[in-house]
Protein backbone atom coordinates (compact mmCIF):
# COMPACT_ATOMS: atom_id res chain seq x y z
CA UNK A 1 0.00 0.00 0.00
CA UNK A 2 1.41 3.39 -0.94
CA UNK A 3 1.40 6.29 1.51
CA UNK A 4 1.92 9.91 0.52
CA UNK A 5 4.48 12.11 2.26
CA UNK A 6 5.59 15.68 1.73
CA UNK A 7 9.31 16.41 1.51
CA UNK A 8 11.23 19.61 0.79
CA UNK A 9 14.45 19.56 -1.24
CA UNK A 10 16.67 22.02 -3.04
CA UNK A 11 15.13 22.68 -6.47
CA UNK A 12 18.37 21.90 -8.35
CA UNK A 13 18.66 18.54 -6.60
CA UNK A 14 15.08 17.67 -7.48
CA UNK A 15 15.65 18.58 -11.13
CA UNK A 16 18.77 16.39 -11.30
CA UNK A 17 16.95 13.55 -9.53
CA UNK A 18 14.04 13.82 -11.99
CA UNK A 19 16.48 13.67 -14.90
CA UNK A 20 18.19 10.63 -13.37
CA UNK A 21 14.84 8.91 -12.79
CA UNK A 22 13.72 9.65 -16.36
CA UNK A 23 16.95 8.25 -17.78
CA UNK A 24 16.33 5.06 -15.79
CA UNK A 25 12.62 4.80 -16.68
CA UNK A 26 11.48 5.09 -13.08
CA UNK A 27 9.35 7.67 -11.31
CA UNK A 28 10.91 9.98 -8.78
CA UNK A 29 8.64 8.44 -6.14
CA UNK A 30 9.88 4.90 -6.91
CA UNK A 31 13.49 6.10 -7.01
CA UNK A 32 13.06 7.68 -3.57
CA UNK A 33 11.35 4.53 -2.30
CA UNK A 34 14.25 2.44 -3.65
CA UNK A 35 16.80 4.63 -1.88
CA UNK A 36 14.86 4.43 1.40
CA UNK A 37 14.63 0.65 1.01
CA UNK A 38 18.40 0.50 0.57
CA UNK A 39 18.97 2.63 3.66
CA UNK A 40 16.65 0.59 5.85
CA UNK A 41 17.54 -2.88 4.58
CA UNK A 42 20.31 -3.37 7.13
CA UNK A 43 21.06 -2.17 10.61
CA UNK A 44 23.30 0.79 9.76
CA UNK A 45 24.55 2.86 12.69
CA UNK A 46 25.44 6.07 10.83
CA UNK A 47 24.96 7.84 7.51
CA UNK A 48 28.55 7.12 6.53
CA UNK A 49 27.90 3.35 6.69
CA UNK A 50 25.19 3.48 4.04
CA UNK A 51 26.23 1.86 0.75
CA UNK A 52 24.55 4.76 -1.00
CA UNK A 53 27.13 7.20 0.39
CA UNK A 54 29.70 6.23 -2.27
CA UNK A 55 27.09 6.59 -5.00
CA UNK A 56 26.03 10.00 -3.70
CA UNK A 57 29.68 11.10 -3.73
CA UNK A 58 29.99 10.01 -7.37
CA UNK A 59 26.91 11.83 -8.66
CA UNK A 60 27.00 14.93 -6.48
CA UNK A 61 28.75 18.13 -7.27
CA UNK A 62 31.22 18.75 -4.49
CA UNK A 63 31.43 17.08 -1.13
CA UNK A 64 28.43 15.43 0.46
CA UNK A 65 27.33 17.15 3.63
CA UNK A 66 25.10 15.29 6.05
CA UNK A 67 22.97 17.55 8.19
CA UNK A 68 21.68 16.00 11.36
CA UNK A 69 18.33 17.03 12.74
CA UNK A 70 18.14 18.94 15.99
CA UNK A 71 17.58 16.72 19.02
CA UNK A 72 14.31 18.24 20.25
CA UNK A 73 11.02 19.16 18.60
CA UNK A 74 11.49 22.79 19.68
CA UNK A 75 14.96 22.91 18.10
CA UNK A 76 13.55 21.36 14.92
CA UNK A 77 10.73 23.91 14.82
CA UNK A 78 13.15 26.79 15.42
CA UNK A 79 15.47 25.52 12.66
CA UNK A 80 12.59 25.10 10.21
CA UNK A 81 11.11 28.54 10.75
CA UNK A 82 14.58 30.12 10.88
CA UNK A 83 15.36 28.70 7.43
CA UNK A 84 12.25 30.36 5.95
CA UNK A 85 13.49 33.91 6.70
PDB file of C-alpha atoms in Angstrom:
ATOM      1  CA  UNK A   1       0.000   0.000   0.000  1.00  0.00           C
ATOM      2  CA  UNK A   2       1.407   3.389  -0.942  1.00  0.00           C
ATOM      3  CA  UNK A   3       1.399   6.288   1.513  1.00  0.00           C
ATOM      4  CA  UNK A   4       1.920   9.910   0.523  1.00  0.00           C
ATOM      5  CA  UNK A   5       4.481  12.109   2.264  1.00  0.00           C
ATOM      6  CA  UNK A   6       5.587  15.678   1.733  1.00  0.00           C
ATOM      7  CA  UNK A   7       9.308  16.412   1.505  1.00  0.00           C
ATOM      8  CA  UNK A   8      11.230  19.605   0.791  1.00  0.00           C
ATOM      9  CA  UNK A   9      14.447  19.558  -1.237  1.00  0.00           C
ATOM     10  CA  UNK A  10      16.666  22.017  -3.036  1.00  0.00           C
ATOM     11  CA  UNK A  11      15.135  22.685  -6.475  1.00  0.00           C
ATOM     12  CA  UNK A  12      18.373  21.898  -8.348  1.00  0.00           C
ATOM     13  CA  UNK A  13      18.665  18.539  -6.601  1.00  0.00           C
ATOM     14  CA  UNK A  14      15.080  17.667  -7.483  1.00  0.00           C
ATOM     15  CA  UNK A  15      15.650  18.584 -11.128  1.00  0.00           C
ATOM     16  CA  UNK A  16      18.774  16.392 -11.296  1.00  0.00           C
ATOM     17  CA  UNK A  17      16.951  13.555  -9.528  1.00  0.00           C
ATOM     18  CA  UNK A  18      14.035  13.819 -11.986  1.00  0.00           C
ATOM     19  CA  UNK A  19      16.476  13.668 -14.902  1.00  0.00           C
ATOM     20  CA  UNK A  20      18.189  10.634 -13.365  1.00  0.00           C
ATOM     21  CA  UNK A  21      14.838   8.914 -12.786  1.00  0.00           C
ATOM     22  CA  UNK A  22      13.716   9.654 -16.361  1.00  0.00           C
ATOM     23  CA  UNK A  23      16.951   8.249 -17.785  1.00  0.00           C
ATOM     24  CA  UNK A  24      16.331   5.063 -15.792  1.00  0.00           C
ATOM     25  CA  UNK A  25      12.624   4.796 -16.681  1.00  0.00           C
ATOM     26  CA  UNK A  26      11.478   5.093 -13.079  1.00  0.00           C
ATOM     27  CA  UNK A  27       9.350   7.667 -11.314  1.00  0.00           C
ATOM     28  CA  UNK A  28      10.914   9.982  -8.781  1.00  0.00           C
ATOM     29  CA  UNK A  29       8.640   8.437  -6.144  1.00  0.00           C
ATOM     30  CA  UNK A  30       9.878   4.905  -6.912  1.00  0.00           C
ATOM     31  CA  UNK A  31      13.494   6.102  -7.006  1.00  0.00           C
ATOM     32  CA  UNK A  32      13.057   7.680  -3.575  1.00  0.00           C
ATOM     33  CA  UNK A  33      11.354   4.528  -2.298  1.00  0.00           C
ATOM     34  CA  UNK A  34      14.250   2.440  -3.647  1.00  0.00           C
ATOM     35  CA  UNK A  35      16.795   4.631  -1.883  1.00  0.00           C
ATOM     36  CA  UNK A  36      14.863   4.428   1.405  1.00  0.00           C
ATOM     37  CA  UNK A  37      14.625   0.655   1.013  1.00  0.00           C
ATOM     38  CA  UNK A  38      18.399   0.499   0.569  1.00  0.00           C
ATOM     39  CA  UNK A  39      18.969   2.634   3.658  1.00  0.00           C
ATOM     40  CA  UNK A  40      16.654   0.592   5.850  1.00  0.00           C
ATOM     41  CA  UNK A  41      17.545  -2.882   4.577  1.00  0.00           C
ATOM     42  CA  UNK A  42      20.305  -3.375   7.128  1.00  0.00           C
ATOM     43  CA  UNK A  43      21.058  -2.168  10.615  1.00  0.00           C
ATOM     44  CA  UNK A  44      23.303   0.785   9.763  1.00  0.00           C
ATOM     45  CA  UNK A  45      24.554   2.860  12.694  1.00  0.00           C
ATOM     46  CA  UNK A  46      25.438   6.072  10.829  1.00  0.00           C
ATOM     47  CA  UNK A  47      24.960   7.839   7.512  1.00  0.00           C
ATOM     48  CA  UNK A  48      28.554   7.122   6.534  1.00  0.00           C
ATOM     49  CA  UNK A  49      27.905   3.351   6.692  1.00  0.00           C
ATOM     50  CA  UNK A  50      25.195   3.478   4.038  1.00  0.00           C
ATOM     51  CA  UNK A  51      26.233   1.864   0.752  1.00  0.00           C
ATOM     52  CA  UNK A  52      24.547   4.763  -0.997  1.00  0.00           C
ATOM     53  CA  UNK A  53      27.132   7.197   0.395  1.00  0.00           C
ATOM     54  CA  UNK A  54      29.701   6.227  -2.269  1.00  0.00           C
ATOM     55  CA  UNK A  55      27.086   6.594  -5.002  1.00  0.00           C
ATOM     56  CA  UNK A  56      26.034  10.000  -3.698  1.00  0.00           C
ATOM     57  CA  UNK A  57      29.683  11.096  -3.728  1.00  0.00           C
ATOM     58  CA  UNK A  58      29.990  10.010  -7.365  1.00  0.00           C
ATOM     59  CA  UNK A  59      26.909  11.835  -8.661  1.00  0.00           C
ATOM     60  CA  UNK A  60      26.999  14.928  -6.484  1.00  0.00           C
ATOM     61  CA  UNK A  61      28.750  18.134  -7.268  1.00  0.00           C
ATOM     62  CA  UNK A  62      31.220  18.752  -4.489  1.00  0.00           C
ATOM     63  CA  UNK A  63      31.432  17.076  -1.126  1.00  0.00           C
ATOM     64  CA  UNK A  64      28.430  15.426   0.457  1.00  0.00           C
ATOM     65  CA  UNK A  65      27.331  17.153   3.626  1.00  0.00           C
ATOM     66  CA  UNK A  66      25.097  15.294   6.047  1.00  0.00           C
ATOM     67  CA  UNK A  67      22.971  17.547   8.191  1.00  0.00           C
ATOM     68  CA  UNK A  68      21.679  15.995  11.360  1.00  0.00           C
ATOM     69  CA  UNK A  69      18.332  17.029  12.740  1.00  0.00           C
ATOM     70  CA  UNK A  70      18.137  18.937  15.992  1.00  0.00           C
ATOM     71  CA  UNK A  71      17.577  16.722  19.020  1.00  0.00           C
ATOM     72  CA  UNK A  72      14.312  18.237  20.245  1.00  0.00           C
ATOM     73  CA  UNK A  73      11.019  19.160  18.596  1.00  0.00           C
ATOM     74  CA  UNK A  74      11.491  22.795  19.683  1.00  0.00           C
ATOM     75  CA  UNK A  75      14.963  22.911  18.099  1.00  0.00           C
ATOM     76  CA  UNK A  76      13.552  21.364  14.916  1.00  0.00           C
ATOM     77  CA  UNK A  77      10.729  23.908  14.824  1.00  0.00           C
ATOM     78  CA  UNK A  78      13.155  26.791  15.419  1.00  0.00           C
ATOM     79  CA  UNK A  79      15.471  25.525  12.662  1.00  0.00           C
ATOM     80  CA  UNK A  80      12.586  25.097  10.214  1.00  0.00           C
ATOM     81  CA  UNK A  81      11.112  28.544  10.752  1.00  0.00           C
ATOM     82  CA  UNK A  82      14.580  30.117  10.881  1.00  0.00           C
ATOM     83  CA  UNK A  83      15.361  28.699   7.426  1.00  0.00           C
ATOM     84  CA  UNK A  84      12.248  30.362   5.954  1.00  0.00           C
ATOM     85  CA  UNK A  85      13.486  33.910   6.698  1.00  0.00           C
TER      86      UNK A  85
END
